[in-house]
CSV table of C-alpha atoms (C1' of nucleotides) in Angstrom, one decimal:
chain,number,residue,atom,x,y,z
A,15,MET,CA,114.3,-74.1,-44.3
A,16,THR,CA,115.4,-72.2,-41.3
A,17,THR,CA,112.8,-72.0,-38.6
A,18,LEU,CA,111.6,-68.5,-38.5
A,19,ILE,CA,111.8,-66.6,-35.2
A,20,GLY,CA,109.2,-64.4,-33.7
A,21,ASP,CA,105.6,-64.2,-34.7
A,22,VAL,CA,106.0,-64.9,-38.4
A,23,LEU,CA,104.9,-67.8,-40.7
A,24,THR,CA,106.0,-69.4,-43.8
A,25,ILE,CA,103.5,-69.8,-46.7
A,26,THR,CA,102.6,-73.4,-45.9
A,27,GLU,CA,102.0,-72.5,-42.2
A,28,LEU,CA,99.8,-69.6,-43.1
A,29,ALA,CA,98.0,-71.8,-45.6
A,30,ARG,CA,97.2,-74.5,-43.1
A,31,GLU,CA,96.2,-71.9,-40.5
A,32,ALA,CA,93.8,-70.3,-42.9
A,33,GLY,CA,92.5,-73.4,-44.6
A,34,VAL,CA,93.6,-72.4,-48.1
A,35,THR,CA,96.4,-73.7,-50.4
A,36,ALA,CA,99.7,-72.0,-50.8
A,37,ARG,CA,98.9,-71.6,-54.5
A,38,ALA,CA,95.9,-69.5,-53.5
A,39,ILE,CA,98.0,-67.3,-51.3
A,40,ARG,CA,100.5,-66.7,-54.1
A,41,PHE,CA,97.6,-65.9,-56.4
A,42,TYR,CA,96.3,-63.3,-54.0
A,43,GLU,CA,99.7,-61.8,-53.9
A,44,SER,CA,99.9,-61.7,-57.7
A,45,LYS,CA,96.6,-59.7,-57.6
A,46,GLY,CA,98.2,-57.2,-55.1
A,47,LEU,CA,96.0,-58.3,-52.2
A,48,LEU,CA,99.0,-59.4,-50.1
A,49,ILE,CA,102.5,-58.0,-50.1
A,50,PRO,CA,104.6,-60.1,-47.7
A,51,ARG,CA,108.2,-59.3,-47.0
A,52,ARG,CA,110.9,-61.7,-48.2
A,53,ALA,CA,113.8,-63.4,-46.6
A,54,GLY,CA,115.8,-63.8,-49.8
A,55,THR,CA,113.2,-65.2,-52.1
A,56,THR,CA,111.1,-66.9,-49.4
A,57,ARG,CA,107.9,-65.1,-48.4
A,58,ILE,CA,107.4,-64.3,-44.7
A,59,TYR,CA,104.0,-63.5,-43.2
A,60,THR,CA,103.4,-61.4,-40.1
A,61,HIS,CA,100.3,-60.6,-38.1
A,62,ARG,CA,99.4,-58.0,-40.6
A,63,GLU,CA,99.3,-60.4,-43.5
A,64,ARG,CA,97.3,-62.9,-41.5
A,65,GLY,CA,94.7,-60.2,-40.8
A,66,ARG,CA,94.5,-59.3,-44.5
A,67,LEU,CA,94.1,-62.9,-45.5
A,68,GLN,CA,91.2,-63.2,-43.1
A,69,LEU,CA,89.5,-60.2,-44.7
A,70,ILE,CA,90.1,-61.7,-48.1
A,71,LEU,CA,88.5,-64.9,-47.2
A,72,ARG,CA,85.5,-63.2,-45.6
A,73,GLY,CA,85.1,-61.1,-48.7
A,74,LYS,CA,85.0,-64.3,-50.7
A,75,ARG,CA,82.4,-65.8,-48.4
A,76,LEU,CA,80.3,-62.7,-49.0
A,77,GLY,CA,80.5,-63.2,-52.7
A,78,PHE,CA,82.8,-60.4,-53.7
A,79,THR,CA,85.4,-60.7,-56.4
A,80,LEU,CA,89.1,-60.4,-55.7
A,81,THR,CA,89.1,-57.1,-57.4
A,82,ASP,CA,86.3,-55.9,-55.1
A,83,ILE,CA,88.2,-57.2,-52.1
A,84,GLY,CA,91.4,-55.4,-53.3
A,85,GLU,CA,89.5,-52.0,-53.3
A,86,TYR,CA,88.0,-52.9,-50.0
A,87,LEU,CA,91.4,-53.6,-48.4
A,88,ASP,CA,92.6,-50.2,-49.7
A,89,LEU,CA,90.0,-48.6,-47.5
A,90,TYR,CA,92.1,-49.6,-44.5
A,91,ASP,CA,95.4,-48.4,-46.0
A,92,ALA,CA,94.1,-45.1,-47.3
A,93,ASP,CA,95.9,-42.2,-45.9
A,94,PRO,CA,93.3,-40.2,-43.9
A,95,THR,CA,95.4,-37.0,-43.7
A,96,GLN,CA,94.4,-35.7,-47.2
A,97,HIS,CA,91.0,-34.1,-47.5
A,98,ASP,CA,90.3,-35.5,-50.9
A,99,GLN,CA,91.3,-39.0,-49.8
A,100,ILE,CA,88.9,-38.7,-46.9
A,101,VAL,CA,86.0,-37.8,-49.2
A,102,LEU,CA,86.8,-40.6,-51.5
A,103,LEU,CA,87.1,-43.0,-48.6
A,104,LEU,CA,83.8,-42.0,-47.1
A,105,ASP,CA,82.2,-42.5,-50.5
A,106,LYS,CA,83.6,-45.9,-50.9
A,107,VAL,CA,82.7,-46.9,-47.4
A,108,ASN,CA,79.2,-45.7,-47.7
A,109,ASN,CA,78.8,-47.6,-51.0
A,110,ARG,CA,80.0,-50.8,-49.5
A,111,ILE,CA,77.8,-50.4,-46.5
A,112,GLY,CA,74.8,-50.0,-48.9
A,113,GLU,CA,75.8,-53.1,-50.8
A,114,LEU,CA,76.0,-55.1,-47.6
A,115,GLU,CA,72.7,-53.8,-46.2
A,116,SER,CA,70.9,-54.9,-49.3
A,117,GLN,CA,72.7,-58.2,-49.2
A,118,LYS,CA,71.4,-58.6,-45.7
A,119,ALA,CA,67.9,-57.9,-46.9
A,120,ASP,CA,68.2,-60.6,-49.5
A,121,ILE,CA,69.3,-63.0,-46.9
A,122,ASP,CA,66.5,-62.1,-44.6
A,123,ASP,CA,64.0,-62.6,-47.4
A,124,THR,CA,65.5,-66.0,-48.2
A,125,LEU,CA,65.5,-67.1,-44.6
A,126,LYS,CA,61.8,-66.2,-44.4
A,127,GLU,CA,61.0,-68.4,-47.4
A,128,LEU,CA,63.0,-71.2,-46.1
A,129,SER,CA,61.2,-71.1,-42.7
A,130,SER,CA,58.0,-71.3,-44.6
A,131,VAL,CA,59.2,-74.3,-46.7
A,132,ARG,CA,60.3,-75.9,-43.4
A,133,ALA,CA,57.0,-75.3,-41.7
A,134,GLN,CA,55.1,-76.9,-44.6
A,135,ALA,CA,57.4,-79.9,-44.6
A,136,LEU,CA,56.9,-80.4,-40.9
A,137,ALA,CA,53.2,-80.0,-41.3
A,138,ALA,CA,53.2,-82.8,-43.9
A,139,MET,CA,55.0,-85.3,-41.6
B,7,MET,CA,55.8,-62.2,-83.6
B,8,THR,CA,52.2,-62.5,-82.5
B,9,THR,CA,51.5,-60.4,-79.4
B,10,LEU,CA,51.0,-62.8,-76.6
B,11,ILE,CA,47.7,-62.6,-74.8
B,12,GLY,CA,47.2,-62.8,-71.1
B,13,ASP,CA,49.8,-62.5,-68.4
B,14,VAL,CA,52.7,-64.0,-70.3
B,15,LEU,CA,55.9,-62.6,-71.7
B,16,THR,CA,58.4,-63.2,-74.5
B,17,ILE,CA,62.0,-63.8,-73.7
B,18,THR,CA,63.0,-60.2,-74.4
B,19,GLU,CA,60.2,-58.8,-72.4
B,20,LEU,CA,61.2,-61.0,-69.4
B,21,ALA,CA,64.8,-60.1,-69.9
B,22,ARG,CA,64.2,-56.3,-69.8
B,23,GLU,CA,61.8,-56.7,-66.9
B,24,ALA,CA,64.4,-58.6,-64.9
B,25,GLY,CA,67.4,-56.6,-66.1
B,26,VAL,CA,69.3,-59.5,-67.6
B,27,THR,CA,70.0,-60.6,-71.2
B,28,ALA,CA,68.0,-63.1,-73.2
B,29,ARG,CA,71.2,-65.1,-73.6
B,30,ALA,CA,71.4,-65.4,-69.8
B,31,ILE,CA,67.8,-66.6,-69.6
B,32,ARG,CA,68.4,-69.3,-72.2
B,33,PHE,CA,71.5,-70.3,-70.3
B,34,TYR,CA,69.6,-70.7,-67.1
B,35,GLU,CA,67.2,-72.9,-69.0
B,36,SER,CA,70.0,-75.0,-70.4
B,37,LYS,CA,71.0,-75.6,-66.8
B,38,GLY,CA,67.5,-76.7,-65.9
B,39,LEU,CA,66.6,-73.7,-63.8
B,40,LEU,CA,63.8,-72.6,-66.0
B,41,ILE,CA,61.5,-74.7,-68.1
B,42,PRO,CA,59.2,-72.4,-70.0
B,43,ARG,CA,56.4,-73.7,-72.2
B,44,ARG,CA,56.7,-73.2,-75.9
B,45,ALA,CA,54.4,-71.8,-78.6
B,46,GLY,CA,56.0,-73.7,-81.4
B,47,THR,CA,59.6,-73.0,-80.8
B,48,THR,CA,59.1,-69.7,-79.1
B,49,ARG,CA,59.5,-69.7,-75.3
B,50,ILE,CA,56.7,-68.2,-73.3
B,51,TYR,CA,57.1,-67.1,-69.7
B,52,THR,CA,54.3,-67.0,-67.1
B,53,HIS,CA,54.1,-65.6,-63.6
B,54,ARG,CA,55.7,-68.8,-62.3
B,55,GLU,CA,58.8,-68.4,-64.4
B,56,ARG,CA,59.1,-64.8,-63.4
B,57,GLY,CA,59.2,-65.8,-59.8
B,58,ARG,CA,61.8,-68.5,-60.4
B,59,LEU,CA,64.0,-66.0,-62.3
B,60,GLN,CA,63.8,-63.6,-59.3
B,61,LEU,CA,64.9,-66.4,-57.0
B,62,ILE,CA,67.8,-67.2,-59.4
B,63,LEU,CA,68.9,-63.6,-59.4
B,64,ARG,CA,68.7,-63.3,-55.6
B,65,GLY,CA,70.7,-66.5,-55.3
B,66,LYS,CA,73.4,-65.0,-57.5
B,67,ARG,CA,73.5,-61.8,-55.5
B,68,LEU,CA,74.1,-64.0,-52.4
B,69,GLY,CA,77.0,-65.6,-54.1
B,70,PHE,CA,75.6,-69.1,-54.8
B,71,THR,CA,76.4,-71.0,-58.0
B,72,LEU,CA,73.8,-71.9,-60.5
B,73,THR,CA,74.1,-75.5,-59.4
B,74,ASP,CA,73.4,-74.4,-55.8
B,75,ILE,CA,70.4,-72.4,-57.0
B,76,GLY,CA,69.1,-75.3,-58.9
B,77,GLU,CA,69.0,-77.5,-55.8
B,78,TYR,CA,67.5,-74.6,-53.9
B,79,LEU,CA,64.7,-74.3,-56.5
B,80,ASP,CA,64.0,-78.0,-56.2
B,81,LEU,CA,63.1,-77.4,-52.6
B,82,TYR,CA,60.0,-75.6,-53.7
B,83,ASP,CA,59.1,-78.3,-56.2
B,84,ALA,CA,59.8,-81.2,-53.9
B,85,ASP,CA,56.7,-83.4,-53.3
B,86,PRO,CA,56.0,-83.1,-49.6
B,87,THR,CA,53.8,-86.2,-49.5
B,88,GLN,CA,56.6,-88.7,-49.2
B,89,HIS,CA,58.3,-89.1,-45.8
B,90,ASP,CA,61.8,-89.6,-47.2
B,91,GLN,CA,61.4,-86.5,-49.3
B,92,ILE,CA,60.4,-84.5,-46.3
B,93,VAL,CA,63.4,-85.6,-44.3
B,94,LEU,CA,65.7,-84.8,-47.1
B,95,LEU,CA,64.0,-81.5,-47.6
B,96,LEU,CA,64.3,-80.5,-44.0
B,97,ASP,CA,67.9,-81.4,-44.0
B,98,LYS,CA,68.7,-79.2,-47.0
B,99,VAL,CA,66.6,-76.3,-45.7
B,100,ASN,CA,68.4,-76.4,-42.3
B,101,ASN,CA,71.8,-76.5,-44.0
B,102,ARG,CA,70.9,-73.5,-46.1
B,103,ILE,CA,69.6,-71.7,-43.1
B,104,GLY,CA,72.9,-72.3,-41.3
B,105,GLU,CA,74.9,-71.0,-44.2
B,106,LEU,CA,72.9,-67.9,-44.5
B,107,GLU,CA,73.0,-67.2,-40.8
B,108,SER,CA,76.8,-67.4,-40.8
B,109,GLN,CA,76.8,-65.2,-43.9
B,110,LYS,CA,74.8,-62.7,-42.0
B,111,ALA,CA,77.3,-62.8,-39.2
B,112,ASP,CA,80.1,-62.1,-41.7
B,113,ILE,CA,78.2,-59.1,-43.0
B,114,ASP,CA,77.6,-57.7,-39.5
B,115,ASP,CA,81.3,-58.0,-38.7
B,116,THR,CA,82.2,-56.2,-41.9
B,117,LEU,CA,79.6,-53.5,-41.3
B,118,LYS,CA,81.1,-52.9,-37.9
B,119,GLU,CA,84.6,-52.5,-39.3
B,120,LEU,CA,83.3,-50.1,-42.0
B,121,SER,CA,81.6,-48.0,-39.4
B,122,SER,CA,84.8,-47.7,-37.5
B,123,VAL,CA,86.7,-46.8,-40.7
B,124,ARG,CA,84.0,-44.2,-41.4
B,125,ALA,CA,84.2,-42.7,-37.9
B,126,GLN,CA,88.0,-42.3,-38.2
B,127,ALA,CA,87.7,-40.7,-41.6
B,128,LEU,CA,85.1,-38.2,-40.2
B,129,ALA,CA,87.3,-37.5,-37.2
B,130,ALA,CA,90.2,-36.6,-39.5
B,131,MET,CA,88.2,-34.0,-41.5
C,1,DA,C1',56.2,-62.2,-103.5
C,2,DA,C1',59.8,-59.8,-100.9
C,3,DC,C1',61.3,-58.3,-96.6
C,4,DC,C1',62.4,-57.7,-91.9
C,5,DA,C1',62.5,-58.0,-86.9
C,6,DA,C1',62.2,-61.4,-83.2
C,7,DG,C1',63.4,-65.8,-81.9
C,8,DG,C1',66.1,-70.2,-82.1
C,9,DT,C1',70.3,-73.2,-82.2
C,10,DG,C1',75.1,-74.5,-82.1
C,11,DA,C1',79.9,-73.2,-81.6
C,12,DC,C1',83.6,-70.6,-80.1
C,13,DG,C1',85.6,-66.7,-77.1
C,14,DT,C1',86.3,-64.7,-72.4
C,15,DT,C1',87.1,-63.7,-67.5
C,16,DA,C1',87.9,-65.2,-62.7
C,17,DA,C1',90.1,-68.1,-59.5
C,18,DC,C1',92.6,-71.2,-58.8
C,19,DG,C1',94.8,-76.4,-59.8
C,20,DT,C1',98.4,-78.9,-61.7
C,21,DC,C1',102.7,-79.9,-63.5
C,22,DA,C1',107.7,-79.0,-64.6
C,23,DA,C1',112.0,-77.4,-63.7
C,24,DC,C1',115.0,-74.9,-60.5
C,25,DT,C1',117.0,-73.2,-56.0
C,26,DA,C1',118.4,-73.0,-51.2
C,27,DA,C1',118.9,-75.2,-46.7
C,28,DG,C1',119.4,-78.8,-43.6
C,29,DT,C1',120.2,-84.3,-43.2
C,30,DT,C1',122.6,-88.5,-43.5
D,28,DA,C1',128.7,-85.4,-51.8
D,29,DA,C1',123.9,-87.1,-52.3
D,30,DC,C1',119.4,-86.6,-50.8
D,31,DT,C1',115.2,-84.6,-49.1
D,32,DT,C1',112.3,-80.9,-48.0
D,33,DA,C1',110.3,-76.5,-48.5
D,34,DG,C1',109.8,-72.8,-51.5
D,35,DT,C1',109.8,-70.1,-56.3
D,36,DT,C1',108.6,-69.1,-60.9
D,37,DG,C1',106.4,-69.7,-65.3
D,38,DA,C1',103.1,-72.1,-68.2
D,39,DC,C1',99.2,-74.5,-69.3
D,40,DG,C1',94.6,-76.7,-67.8
D,41,DT,C1',89.9,-76.1,-65.8
D,42,DT,C1',85.2,-74.7,-64.4
D,43,DA,C1',81.5,-71.3,-64.2
D,44,DA,C1',78.7,-68.0,-66.4
D,45,DC,C1',77.7,-65.9,-69.8
D,46,DG,C1',79.0,-62.8,-74.5
D,47,DT,C1',79.4,-62.9,-79.3
D,48,DC,C1',79.0,-64.4,-83.7
D,49,DA,C1',77.0,-66.9,-87.7
D,50,DC,C1',73.3,-68.9,-89.7
D,51,DC,C1',68.4,-70.6,-89.9
D,52,DT,C1',63.2,-70.1,-89.3
D,53,DT,C1',58.8,-67.8,-88.8
D,54,DG,C1',55.1,-64.6,-88.8
D,55,DG,C1',53.6,-59.9,-90.0
D,56,DT,C1',54.2,-55.9,-93.0
D,57,DT,C1',54.6,-53.5,-97.5
DNA sequence: AACCAAGGTGACGTTAACGTCAACTAAGTT
DNA sequence: AACTTAGTTGACGTTAACGTCACCTTGGTT
């Protein structure tokens, strides 16, 4: 393949950079989460796609489904010039914030319990 | 069925209380995450099983697999009298704590971004 | 005795998120 | 020209976590 000029990547380069397989990246695209441009048939990835991939991976680490992540990504693309869009956007954002806040609470509860388990284990040594 | 006496529940009662299906509870048992006593063939659930079910559900909310959750539950059952067990336990606990801390960091990053999205939406109104 | 609701045990179906071929194409290499 | 190296598109396989029957059993109720 021709070496790409400028700040763009091929699928394998992006895959290695992000620590995922090329198959996974194509799969995300088939779900509409990534829409790279093409040079003929070959996919080319720019800074924008790299950012979106990072958001996808973070969403996965947080336990969201790809469908969830798709809606989440739409928040960034939503056109904030239409009033109805704004209201919808604010609603979605607030919901997501609520979800994450309660997830943080779960994590904090779990961390407390693990500290207690650890303390008991140390006491038994 | 005979009404159970004392602080114990049938599978449907536990299911309703926890907001899951009886099928799911039997499934968790088949994976070794719950081991209720039996009255004949009927499963009976005590305070202990209720607590474990809550831990299972929280683990799921946090995005862990049932296999992960199984190991996690073992941490509470581990016999802390044997030195080797303690060392292993501490290792697992510390790993889990590390995972959760980085998950919290992911959440905080996402919350910041969402706040920014929200601020921009509000500014556009 | 007849019945019925709650519970039990397989066994198969389903969705999500990829992995794994297989077969083909386009672009440099030798 | 022959070969090799990405990259592409189906198509089928796989694992996790249950849902959904279908069929059987048991303990109260009528």
